[in-house]
Coordinates of C-alpha atoms in Angstrom, one line a residue:
Chain A
M1 CA -28.1 -0.4 24.3
A2 CA -26.7 2.1 21.8
I3 CA -29.2 4.8 20.8
T4 CA -30.4 5.2 17.3
K5 CA -27.7 6.8 15.3
V6 CA -29.5 9.8 13.9
C7 CA -27.0 11.4 11.5
G8 CA -26.5 13.9 8.7
I9 CA -23.9 15.6 6.6
E10 CA -23.2 19.4 6.1
T11 CA -21.2 20.2 3.0
E12 CA -19.5 23.4 2.2
Y13 CA -19.0 23.8 -1.5
G14 CA -16.3 25.7 -3.4
I15 CA -17.7 28.6 -5.5
V16 CA -16.3 30.8 -8.2
V17 CA -17.9 33.2 -10.7
R18 CA -16.3 33.5 -14.1
G19 CA -16.7 36.7 -16.0
S20 CA -17.8 38.7 -13.0
D21 CA -16.2 40.4 -10.0
L22 CA -18.8 39.1 -7.5
N23 CA -17.1 38.2 -4.2
P24 CA -17.7 34.6 -2.9
I25 CA -20.2 35.8 -0.3
A26 CA -22.2 37.6 -2.9
A27 CA -21.9 34.7 -5.2
S28 CA -23.1 32.2 -2.6
S29 CA -26.0 34.5 -1.8
L30 CA -26.9 34.7 -5.5
L31 CA -26.7 31.0 -5.9
I32 CA -29.0 30.3 -2.9
N33 CA -31.4 33.2 -3.6
A34 CA -31.7 32.1 -7.2
Y35 CA -32.7 28.6 -6.1
L36 CA -35.2 29.8 -3.5
G37 CA -36.7 32.2 -6.1
S38 CA -37.0 29.3 -8.6
I39 CA -38.9 27.2 -6.1
N40 CA -40.8 30.2 -4.6
R41 CA -39.6 29.6 -1.0
R42 CA -38.5 31.9 1.7
V43 CA -38.6 30.6 5.3
T44 CA -35.6 31.7 7.3
W45 CA -33.5 29.9 9.9
D46 CA -34.0 30.7 13.5
F47 CA -30.8 31.2 15.6
M48 CA -32.4 31.0 19.0
D49 CA -30.7 27.8 20.1
E50 CA -27.3 28.0 18.4
M51 CA -24.4 27.7 20.8
P52 CA -21.4 26.7 18.7
G53 CA -19.0 27.9 21.5
N54 CA -20.0 25.1 23.9
D55 CA -17.3 22.6 24.4
A56 CA -18.0 18.9 24.9
R57 CA -15.2 18.6 27.4
G58 CA -17.2 20.9 29.7
Y59 CA -14.8 23.8 29.8
R60 CA -13.6 26.6 27.5
L61 CA -10.1 27.5 26.5
D62 CA -9.3 31.1 26.5
D63 CA -7.4 31.0 23.3
S64 CA -10.0 29.1 21.3
F65 CA -12.4 30.8 19.0
P66 CA -15.9 29.6 18.7
P67 CA -17.3 30.0 15.2
E68 CA -19.3 33.1 14.7
I69 CA -22.9 33.0 13.5
E70 CA -23.6 35.3 10.6
T71 CA -27.2 36.0 11.0
H72 CA -27.3 38.6 8.2
L73 CA -26.4 36.1 5.5
V74 CA -28.9 34.0 3.4
N75 CA -30.2 31.2 5.4
A76 CA -33.1 29.0 4.4
V77 CA -35.0 25.9 5.5
L78 CA -36.1 23.6 2.6
T79 CA -39.2 21.4 2.5
N80 CA -37.0 18.3 2.6
G81 CA -35.9 19.4 6.1
A82 CA -32.5 20.6 5.0
R83 CA -30.8 23.9 5.7
Y84 CA -29.3 25.8 2.7
Y85 CA -27.2 28.8 3.7
V86 CA -24.1 31.0 3.2
D87 CA -21.4 29.9 5.7
H88 CA -18.6 32.3 5.7
A89 CA -17.7 32.5 2.0
H90 CA -19.3 29.2 0.8
P91 CA -22.7 27.9 0.0
E92 CA -23.5 25.1 2.4
I93 CA -26.2 22.4 2.6
S94 CA -27.0 20.5 5.7
T95 CA -29.0 17.4 5.1
P96 CA -32.1 16.7 7.2
E97 CA -31.7 14.3 10.1
C98 CA -31.6 10.7 8.9
V99 CA -31.5 7.4 10.6
S100 CA -29.3 5.4 8.3
A101 CA -26.3 5.7 6.0
L102 CA -28.5 5.0 3.0
E103 CA -30.8 7.8 3.9
V104 CA -27.8 10.2 4.3
V105 CA -26.6 9.2 0.8
R106 CA -30.1 10.0 -0.6
F107 CA -30.1 13.5 0.9
D108 CA -26.5 14.2 0.1
R109 CA -27.3 13.3 -3.5
A110 CA -30.4 15.5 -3.4
A111 CA -28.1 18.3 -2.1
E112 CA -26.0 17.9 -5.2
E113 CA -29.1 18.2 -7.4
I114 CA -30.1 21.3 -5.5
I115 CA -26.6 22.8 -6.2
R116 CA -27.0 21.9 -9.9
A117 CA -30.5 23.5 -10.0
S118 CA -29.1 26.5 -8.2
M119 CA -26.3 27.0 -10.7
K120 CA -28.8 27.0 -13.5
A121 CA -31.1 29.4 -11.8
A122 CA -28.2 31.8 -10.9
N123 CA -26.7 31.7 -14.4
R124 CA -30.1 32.7 -15.8
L125 CA -30.0 35.7 -13.5
I126 CA -26.5 36.9 -14.2
G127 CA -26.6 36.6 -18.0
P128 CA -24.6 34.9 -20.7
D129 CA -21.2 36.6 -20.0
A130 CA -20.8 35.2 -16.5
E131 CA -21.1 31.8 -14.9
V132 CA -21.3 30.5 -11.3
I133 CA -19.4 27.3 -10.9
V134 CA -19.6 25.1 -7.8
H135 CA -17.3 22.4 -6.7
K136 CA -17.9 19.6 -4.1
N137 CA -14.3 19.5 -2.8
N138 CA -12.5 20.6 0.4
S139 CA -9.4 22.5 -0.7
D140 CA -8.4 25.0 -3.3
G141 CA -4.9 23.5 -3.6
K142 CA -3.5 26.7 -2.2
G143 CA -3.8 26.1 1.5
N144 CA -7.4 27.0 2.0
S145 CA -9.8 24.3 3.2
Y146 CA -13.5 24.0 3.8
G147 CA -15.4 21.2 5.4
C148 CA -17.8 18.3 4.9
H149 CA -18.9 17.7 8.4
E150 CA -20.8 14.6 9.7
N151 CA -23.1 14.6 12.7
Y152 CA -24.1 11.6 14.8
L153 CA -26.4 11.4 17.8
V154 CA -24.6 9.9 20.8
A155 CA -25.9 9.2 24.3
R156 CA -24.8 12.0 26.7
E157 CA -23.8 9.3 29.3
T158 CA -21.1 7.9 27.1
P159 CA -17.8 9.2 28.6
F160 CA -16.4 11.7 26.2
G161 CA -12.8 10.6 26.9
R162 CA -13.6 7.1 25.8
L163 CA -15.3 8.4 22.8
V164 CA -12.2 10.4 21.8
Q165 CA -9.9 7.5 22.4
Q166 CA -11.8 4.9 20.5
I167 CA -13.1 6.9 17.6
T168 CA -9.7 8.4 16.7
P169 CA -8.2 5.2 15.2
H170 CA -11.3 5.0 13.0
F171 CA -11.1 8.6 11.9
L172 CA -7.5 8.2 10.9
S173 CA -7.8 4.9 9.1
R174 CA -11.2 5.1 7.4
Q175 CA -9.7 7.4 4.9
V176 CA -8.5 4.4 3.0
F177 CA -12.0 4.0 1.6
C178 CA -13.5 7.5 2.1
G179 CA -10.7 9.8 1.1
A180 CA -11.5 11.9 -2.0
G181 CA -7.9 12.1 -3.2
K182 CA -5.8 15.1 -4.0
V183 CA -2.9 16.0 -6.3
G184 CA 0.0 17.3 -4.2
C185 CA 0.4 18.5 -0.7
E186 CA -0.4 22.0 0.7
L187 CA 2.0 21.8 3.7
P188 CA 4.9 24.3 3.3
G189 CA 8.1 22.9 2.0
I190 CA 6.7 19.6 0.5
T191 CA 7.2 19.3 -3.2
A192 CA 5.1 17.5 -5.9
E193 CA 7.9 15.0 -6.3
Q194 CA 7.7 14.1 -2.6
V195 CA 3.9 13.9 -2.5
P196 CA 2.5 13.7 -6.0
F197 CA -0.9 12.4 -4.8
Q198 CA -2.5 11.8 -1.5
I199 CA -5.6 9.9 -0.2
T200 CA -7.4 12.8 1.4
Q201 CA -8.2 16.4 0.7
R202 CA -8.1 17.3 4.4
A203 CA -5.1 15.7 6.1
D204 CA -2.8 18.7 5.4
F205 CA -5.1 20.9 7.6
F206 CA -5.2 19.0 10.9
E207 CA -3.0 20.1 13.8
E208 CA -4.6 19.0 17.0
E209 CA -6.0 15.8 18.5
V210 CA -9.0 17.3 20.3
G211 CA -10.5 20.8 20.2
L212 CA -13.3 23.2 19.5
E213 CA -12.0 25.0 16.4
T214 CA -13.0 24.2 12.9
T215 CA -11.2 26.9 10.9
L216 CA -7.7 27.0 12.5
K217 CA -5.7 24.5 14.5
R218 CA -8.3 21.9 13.3
P219 CA -8.7 18.9 15.6
I220 CA -9.2 15.3 14.7
V221 CA -12.0 15.1 17.2
N222 CA -14.1 18.3 17.3
T223 CA -15.6 19.1 20.7
R224 CA -18.4 21.4 19.6
D225 CA -21.2 20.6 22.1
E226 CA -24.3 21.8 20.5
P227 CA -26.7 18.9 20.4
H228 CA -29.7 20.6 18.8
C229 CA -31.9 18.4 21.0
D230 CA -32.3 17.5 24.7
P231 CA -28.8 18.2 26.0
A232 CA -29.4 16.1 29.2
K233 CA -29.8 12.9 27.0
Y234 CA -27.8 13.5 23.9
R235 CA -24.7 14.9 22.4
R236 CA -24.2 15.5 18.7
L237 CA -20.7 14.3 17.6
H238 CA -19.6 16.9 15.1
V239 CA -17.1 15.2 12.8
I240 CA -14.9 17.6 10.8
I241 CA -12.2 15.2 9.6
G242 CA -13.9 13.8 6.5
D243 CA -13.7 14.6 2.8
A244 CA -16.7 15.4 0.7
N245 CA -17.3 12.3 -1.4
L246 CA -18.6 12.1 -5.0
S247 CA -19.0 8.3 -4.9
E248 CA -22.2 7.3 -3.2
V249 CA -20.7 4.1 -1.8
A250 CA -17.9 6.1 -0.2
T251 CA -20.4 8.3 1.6
Y252 CA -22.3 5.2 2.6
L253 CA -19.3 3.5 4.0
K254 CA -18.0 6.6 5.7
V255 CA -21.3 7.2 7.5
G256 CA -22.2 3.6 8.0
S257 CA -18.9 2.4 9.4
T258 CA -18.7 5.5 11.7
A259 CA -22.2 5.0 13.0
I260 CA -21.4 1.4 13.9
V261 CA -18.2 2.2 15.6
L262 CA -20.0 4.9 17.6
A263 CA -22.7 2.4 18.7
M264 CA -19.9 0.0 19.8
I265 CA -18.3 2.8 21.8
E266 CA -21.6 3.6 23.5
D267 CA -22.1 -0.1 24.4
N268 CA -18.4 -0.3 25.5
A269 CA -18.0 -3.1 23.0
V270 CA -14.7 -2.0 21.4
D271 CA -12.5 -4.9 22.7
V272 CA -9.3 -3.9 21.0
D273 CA -6.9 -1.1 22.0
L274 CA -6.0 0.7 18.8
T275 CA -5.0 3.9 20.5
I276 CA -2.6 5.7 18.1
A277 CA 0.6 7.1 19.6
Q278 CA 0.8 10.3 17.6
P279 CA -2.5 10.9 15.8
V280 CA -1.7 14.1 13.9
P281 CA 1.4 12.9 12.1
A282 CA -0.3 9.5 11.6
F283 CA -3.2 11.1 9.7
R284 CA -0.8 12.8 7.3
R285 CA 1.4 9.7 6.9
I286 CA -1.6 7.5 6.0
S287 CA -2.9 10.1 3.6
Q288 CA 0.5 10.6 1.9
D289 CA 0.9 6.8 1.2
P290 CA -1.4 5.5 -1.5
T291 CA 0.4 2.2 -1.4
L292 CA -1.3 1.8 2.0
T293 CA 1.8 0.1 3.5
T294 CA 2.8 2.8 6.0
A295 CA 3.0 1.4 9.5
I296 CA 1.6 3.6 12.3
G297 CA 2.8 3.3 15.9
L298 CA 0.2 2.4 18.5
R299 CA 0.4 3.4 22.2
S300 CA 0.6 -0.4 22.9
G301 CA 4.0 -0.5 21.2
H302 CA 2.7 -2.4 18.2
T303 CA 2.6 -0.9 14.7
M304 CA -0.2 -1.4 12.2
T305 CA -1.1 -0.1 8.8
A306 CA -4.4 1.8 8.3
L307 CA -5.8 -1.3 6.6
E308 CA -4.9 -3.5 9.6
I309 CA -6.5 -1.0 11.9
Q310 CA -9.6 -1.1 9.7
W311 CA -9.6 -4.9 9.7
E312 CA -9.5 -4.9 13.5
L313 CA -12.4 -2.5 13.7
L314 CA -14.4 -4.5 11.2
R315 CA -13.9 -7.7 13.1
C316 CA -14.9 -6.0 16.2
A317 CA -18.0 -4.6 14.4
Q318 CA -18.9 -8.1 13.1
R319 CA -18.7 -9.6 16.6
Y320 CA -20.8 -6.7 17.9
A321 CA -23.4 -7.2 15.2
A322 CA -23.6 -10.9 15.9
Q323 CA -24.1 -10.3 19.7
R324 CA -26.3 -7.2 19.8
G325 CA -27.7 -6.7 16.3
L326 CA -27.5 -3.5 14.4
D327 CA -31.0 -2.0 14.9
C328 CA -29.5 1.3 16.0
V329 CA -28.1 2.0 12.5
G330 CA -30.9 0.3 10.6
D331 CA -30.5 -3.5 10.7
E332 CA -30.6 -4.1 6.9
V333 CA -28.3 -1.1 6.1
G334 CA -26.0 -2.0 8.9
H335 CA -25.4 -5.5 7.7
D336 CA -25.0 -4.3 4.1
V337 CA -22.4 -1.8 5.4
L338 CA -20.5 -4.6 7.1
R339 CA -20.5 -6.7 3.9
R340 CA -19.3 -3.8 1.8
W341 CA -16.8 -2.7 4.4
E342 CA -15.2 -6.2 4.2
T343 CA -15.3 -6.1 0.4
V344 CA -13.6 -2.7 0.2
L345 CA -10.8 -3.7 2.6
T346 CA -10.2 -6.9 0.6
G347 CA -10.1 -5.0 -2.6
L348 CA -7.8 -2.2 -1.3
E349 CA -5.5 -4.9 -0.1
S350 CA -5.5 -7.3 -3.1
N351 CA -6.8 -5.6 -6.2
R352 CA -7.2 -1.9 -6.1
T353 CA -9.1 -1.7 -9.4
S354 CA -11.8 -3.9 -8.0
V355 CA -13.0 -1.0 -5.8
A356 CA -12.4 1.8 -8.3
H357 CA -16.2 1.9 -8.7
W358 CA -16.6 2.7 -5.0
V359 CA -13.6 4.7 -3.7
D360 CA -13.1 8.3 -4.9
W361 CA -9.3 8.5 -4.4
V362 CA -8.8 5.2 -6.3
A363 CA -10.9 6.3 -9.2
K364 CA -9.2 9.7 -9.3
E365 CA -5.7 8.2 -9.1
R366 CA -6.5 5.9 -12.0
L367 CA -7.7 8.9 -14.0
L368 CA -4.6 10.9 -13.2
E369 CA -2.3 8.1 -14.0
G370 CA -4.0 7.3 -17.3
Y371 CA -3.9 11.0 -18.3
A372 CA -0.3 11.5 -17.2
E373 CA 0.8 8.4 -19.1
R374 CA -0.9 9.5 -22.3
H375 CA 0.6 13.0 -22.2
S376 CA 3.9 12.1 -20.5
L377 CA 3.2 14.5 -17.7
S378 CA 5.4 14.8 -14.6
P379 CA 4.2 15.2 -11.0
G380 CA 3.2 18.8 -10.4
D381 CA 2.0 19.5 -13.9
T382 CA -0.8 22.0 -13.8
R383 CA -2.9 19.9 -16.1
L384 CA -3.0 17.2 -13.3
R385 CA -4.2 19.8 -10.8
A386 CA -6.8 20.9 -13.3
L387 CA -8.1 17.4 -13.7
D388 CA -8.2 17.0 -10.0
L389 CA -10.3 20.1 -9.6
Q390 CA -12.6 19.2 -12.4
Y391 CA -13.3 15.8 -10.8
H392 CA -15.3 17.8 -8.2
D393 CA -17.0 20.1 -10.7
M394 CA -20.8 20.1 -10.0
R395 CA -21.7 21.0 -13.6
A396 CA -23.2 17.9 -15.2
E397 CA -21.5 18.7 -18.5
R398 CA -18.1 19.2 -16.9
G399 CA -17.8 17.1 -13.7
L400 CA -15.5 14.1 -14.1
A401 CA -16.6 12.1 -11.0
S402 CA -19.9 11.3 -12.7
R403 CA -18.0 9.7 -15.5
M404 CA -16.0 7.3 -13.4
G405 CA -18.5 4.5 -13.5
F406 CA -19.4 4.6 -9.8
E407 CA -22.0 2.2 -8.4
R408 CA -25.2 4.0 -7.6
L409 CA -27.1 3.2 -4.4
V410 CA -30.1 5.5 -4.8
P411 CA -32.2 5.6 -7.9
E412 CA -32.3 9.0 -9.7
A413 CA -36.0 9.4 -9.1
E414 CA -35.5 9.1 -5.3
C415 CA -32.7 11.7 -5.3
I416 CA -35.0 14.1 -7.2
S417 CA -37.9 13.5 -4.8
A418 CA -35.6 14.0 -1.8
M419 CA -35.0 17.6 -3.1
A420 CA -38.5 18.5 -1.9
D421 CA -39.7 15.7 0.4
P422 CA -38.3 15.0 3.9
P423 CA -37.2 11.7 5.4
L424 CA -40.1 9.9 7.1
T425 CA -38.0 8.7 10.0
T426 CA -37.0 11.7 12.0
R427 CA -38.4 15.1 13.2
A428 CA -37.3 16.4 9.8
Y429 CA -40.6 15.0 8.6
F430 CA -42.5 17.4 10.8
R431 CA -40.3 20.3 9.7
G432 CA -40.5 19.5 6.0
R433 CA -44.2 18.7 5.9
C434 CA -45.2 21.9 7.8
L435 CA -43.1 23.9 5.3
Q436 CA -44.7 22.2 2.4
K437 CA -48.3 22.6 3.6
W438 CA -48.2 26.0 5.4
P439 CA -45.2 28.0 4.1
N440 CA -46.9 31.3 4.9
D441 CA -47.5 30.4 8.5
V442 CA -44.0 29.2 9.4
V443 CA -42.0 32.3 10.5
A444 CA -38.8 30.5 11.2
A445 CA -37.4 27.0 11.8
N446 CA -34.3 25.4 13.1
W447 CA -33.2 21.9 14.1
D448 CA -35.0 21.7 17.4
S449 CA -38.0 24.0 17.0
M450 CA -40.4 25.8 14.6
V451 CA -42.1 29.1 15.0
F452 CA -45.6 29.6 13.6
D453 CA -47.6 32.8 13.1
V454 CA -51.2 31.9 12.8
G455 CA -52.6 35.4 13.2
R456 CA -54.7 36.4 16.2
E457 CA -52.2 34.9 18.8
P458 CA -48.6 35.6 19.6
L459 CA -46.0 33.6 17.7
R460 CA -46.0 30.0 18.7
R461 CA -42.8 28.0 19.1
V462 CA -43.1 24.3 18.7
P463 CA -40.1 22.6 20.4
M464 CA -38.7 19.5 18.8
M465 CA -36.2 18.3 21.3
E466 CA -36.5 14.6 20.4
P467 CA -34.9 13.8 17.0
L468 CA -37.1 10.7 16.7
R469 CA -40.4 12.4 17.4
G470 CA -42.3 14.1 14.7
T471 CA -41.8 11.2 12.2
A472 CA -44.3 10.2 9.6
S473 CA -45.7 7.5 11.9
H474 CA -46.3 10.1 14.6
V475 CA -47.6 13.1 12.8
S476 CA -48.5 12.3 9.2
S477 CA -52.2 11.9 10.0
V478 CA -52.5 15.0 12.1
I479 CA -50.8 17.0 9.4
D480 CA -52.9 15.5 6.7
E481 CA -56.1 16.0 8.6
S482 CA -55.4 19.6 9.7
E483 CA -56.9 22.2 7.4
S484 CA -54.7 25.0 8.7
A485 CA -51.6 25.5 10.8
A486 CA -53.8 26.9 13.6
E487 CA -55.7 23.6 13.6
L488 CA -52.5 21.7 13.6
L489 CA -51.2 23.6 16.6
A490 CA -54.5 23.2 18.4
R491 CA -54.4 19.4 17.8
L492 CA -50.8 19.1 18.9
A493 CA -51.6 20.9 22.1
T494 CA -54.3 18.4 23.1
Chain B
M1 CA 12.5 4.7 12.4
A2 CA 11.5 3.3 15.8
E3 CA 8.0 2.5 14.6
Q4 CA 9.1 0.2 11.9
E5 CA 11.7 -1.6 14.0
Q6 CA 8.9 -2.8 16.2
K7 CA 7.3 -6.0 15.5
R8 CA 4.6 -5.7 12.9
K9 CA 1.3 -6.9 14.2
Q10 CA -0.2 -9.6 12.0
A11 CA -3.4 -8.7 10.2
P12 CA -6.2 -10.9 11.5
A13 CA -7.2 -14.0 9.6
R14 CA -10.2 -13.3 7.4
S15 CA -13.1 -15.5 6.8
D16 CA -13.8 -15.8 3.1
D17 CA -17.3 -17.0 3.4
A18 CA -20.2 -14.7 2.6
V19 CA -18.2 -12.2 0.6
V20 CA -17.1 -14.3 -2.3
D21 CA -19.6 -12.7 -4.7
E22 CA -18.7 -9.2 -3.9
A23 CA -15.1 -9.5 -3.0
A24 CA -13.8 -11.4 -6.0
P25 CA -12.9 -8.7 -8.4
S26 CA -14.7 -9.8 -11.5
T27 CA -12.7 -9.5 -14.7
E28 CA -15.9 -8.2 -16.3
Q29 CA -16.1 -5.3 -13.9
G30 CA -12.4 -4.6 -14.3
D31 CA -12.6 -4.6 -18.1
K32 CA -15.7 -2.4 -18.0
L33 CA -13.9 0.1 -15.8
K34 CA -10.8 0.1 -18.0
A35 CA -12.9 0.6 -21.1
E36 CA -14.8 3.5 -19.4
L37 CA -11.5 5.1 -18.3
D38 CA -10.1 4.8 -21.9
D39 CA -13.3 6.3 -23.3
L40 CA -13.1 9.1 -20.8
L41 CA -9.4 9.8 -21.6
D42 CA -10.3 9.8 -25.3
E43 CA -12.9 12.4 -24.9
I44 CA -11.4 14.3 -22.0
D45 CA -10.1 17.2 -24.1
E46 CA -13.7 17.9 -25.0
V47 CA -14.9 17.7 -21.4
L48 CA -12.0 19.6 -19.9
E49 CA -12.6 23.2 -19.1
S50 CA -11.4 25.2 -22.1
N51 CA -8.7 27.0 -20.2
A52 CA -8.3 24.4 -17.4
E53 CA -4.8 25.4 -16.5
D54 CA -5.7 29.1 -16.0
F55 CA -8.8 28.1 -14.2
V56 CA -7.0 25.9 -11.6
K57 CA -4.3 28.6 -11.1
S58 CA -6.9 31.2 -10.3
Y59 CA -9.0 28.9 -8.2
V60 CA -8.9 30.4 -4.6
Q61 CA -11.4 29.7 -1.8
K62 CA -11.0 31.8 1.3
G63 CA -12.9 31.4 4.5
G64 CA -14.7 28.2 5.4
E65 CA -16.2 26.2 8.2

């Protein structure tokens, strides 16, 4: 049986400072430090177990460049179990480990609220003449891209070759409902007349089918093999192909559908061969065709549109759910994902406007078309690019996405509480609660361990190699009943 | 192009049960979205960044992932 699809999202945000010459690294540090100062928190990340150079294929290529870890930059663990840090030249938030797409949406929304609170705190510090502005997007429109990565727990025993082959058609075609939309194309030599608008932010930047890199020669399937848990039992599939979504339902469908497809692959239940003949050009061709009619060649000799590939995957998922259930993605959420998945495909096929309250690129396209019509703008007009950028603006008073009438899945109060409280369902609960209760005794934390300093003894590392241990049902009473971190450690040791 | 000359695979038949409520795009929803978009377009000059065109031109993000 497929294992529980523990999952999460890491989002790199765009950042600029107006009225100041702060560089992006300094600006990102300011943003995060201002937030940490405002909530009076300072527990740093522990890099002990980070191995981003490991390759899931079991070998290393001499010309591949594993990402560097920049230990000197701001890097904090939050009481909701998330990580908030400077990644290269961007602020980045990784949600805590979650067990369902709905939980991921809640913590992704909480991350947006953390960014908004951070902007306010930073702007108080830098004074009235400057302003830190953050965007939740994946491209600057000038050939520079940054990621919104998803992570899913997958059984180590699942053959990686099968995983690559069967997940690729989903990664290329799911963009029809989870693309964030973009004005123009950043590939050299393509004009605004040729591609006035495309479905994804990211398709311009992918050059390989499989590989380790995330910053150059980006691959459709990333092979970073860094499970942050027991490597004999698990792998963490690190997904770099997605856009950052502003619509909650888009995030929900992106994570929910992918978790189900991965469960099917684990159970060897994908009973259709959708292997795409040339994945890299297919990704771009699908993205560059908002009419969704482009046919893609399969290795079998057939051709299918992205929507047809999605219908095949959905039918497969429906058969899988009927036969085996969806406990591994959360039964109730899983079935809701299937219903909405069908609804979104039906809407994209028959009446685009009917899913404008769910799908980012559809909402953005309507906005751009409406604006262009009113002002008689032609493709490539700077005002359209300005509108596109402002769609992703995180400032409440400026951001356009929040004005698009998107359906909300998570009540506002739950997003706010998720800024400080961890999920109950994974080891993030242990991490978050310990940080809430004993902030001065936790020296450092990372995904799979925490280091305590309780005085008298040497530092104590508590390993957390099982993502589903340390949940509220396991440890809430022992945390509640312990007066001190020392008592907690003593009780955990018995 | 070779791909398009090949026989297009038929999309699978879809069952229409169980999705009627959600799938049928309600006129009400469509009207609401249209009205919201019109309202947004009406007020967009107030919402838009004051020097939006300069802002997008100078927007550069180097280094990521």
